Phi, psi and omega in degrees: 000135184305187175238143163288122168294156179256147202251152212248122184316137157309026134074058169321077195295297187231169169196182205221082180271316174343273215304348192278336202285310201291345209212111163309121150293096164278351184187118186238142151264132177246143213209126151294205191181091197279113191253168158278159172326256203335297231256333198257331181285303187315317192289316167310304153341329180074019132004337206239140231222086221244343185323283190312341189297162207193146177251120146245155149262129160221118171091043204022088184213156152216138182259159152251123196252113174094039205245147173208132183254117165324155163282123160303099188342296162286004171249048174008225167349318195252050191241150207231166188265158207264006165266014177299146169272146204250143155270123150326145200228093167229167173275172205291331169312297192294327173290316177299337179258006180272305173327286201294344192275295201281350187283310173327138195276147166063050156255166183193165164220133198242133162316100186284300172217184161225150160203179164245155190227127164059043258333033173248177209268109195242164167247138169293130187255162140214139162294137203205129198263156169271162200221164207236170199299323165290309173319319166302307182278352177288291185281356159292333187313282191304316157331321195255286142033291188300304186344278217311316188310313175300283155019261190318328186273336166319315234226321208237033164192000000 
């Protein structure tokens, strides 16, 4: 009898927990990401810094901008500068509707995670509203509010 395969975490490169503390997510896209040799070894590394990043469109393209990938130890000559902006690999649909989402006053879009899917290097996108400094001390309340409740139930069984 076969053994059951398990099913295998989504192979977790990087990851952006800023944006979740800074920013209502309202809506994710998944996206390539066209990299260079040098850039997808470095990134298979876990090489990669997603805090500061950001998606602009121009020319109905969407780039990722400010994203920065360690340089590859080995790769001398064919190492790229690593705050270079990268294209977002989407269809022409998922770009007109990220557009009309970002056209919108106080939206934006941000890198959530990277990961790899099918060994190729994909991005989490999220639409994303800014949350104002009481929105911050709300979901930390409650954060530590869930803790402390496992914690006590943790003890009391």
């Amino acid at each position: 009898m076969a053994k059951k395969m398990k099913p295998k975490p989504d192979n977790l490169l990087a990851q952006n927990k800023k944006a979740w503390h800074d920013y209502n997510i309202l809506e994710t896209y998944e996206a390539g990401i066209a990299l260079t040799g040098t850039e997808i070894k470095s990134v298979r590394a876990g090489k990669t810094n997603l805090r500061d990043g950001f998606i602009r469109i121009t020319n109905n393209e969407a780039w990722l901008v400010n994203v920065h990938i360690s340089p590859y130890k080995e790769g001398n000559q064919f190492n790229v500068d690593p705050l270079r902006s990268r294209k977002l690999l989407l269809h022409k649909k998922e770009i007109a509707k990220l557009l009309a989402a970002l056209t919108q006053q106080g939206k934006t879009a941000v890198p959530l995670r990277m990961y790899l899917k099918h060994g190729y290097a994909k991005v989490l996108i999220g639409v994303a509203e800014g949350k104002k400094l009481y929105d911050k001390r709300e979901a930390l309340k409650k954060k530590d509010q869930k803790r402390e409740m496992a914690r006590a139930l943790k003890e009391r069984y």
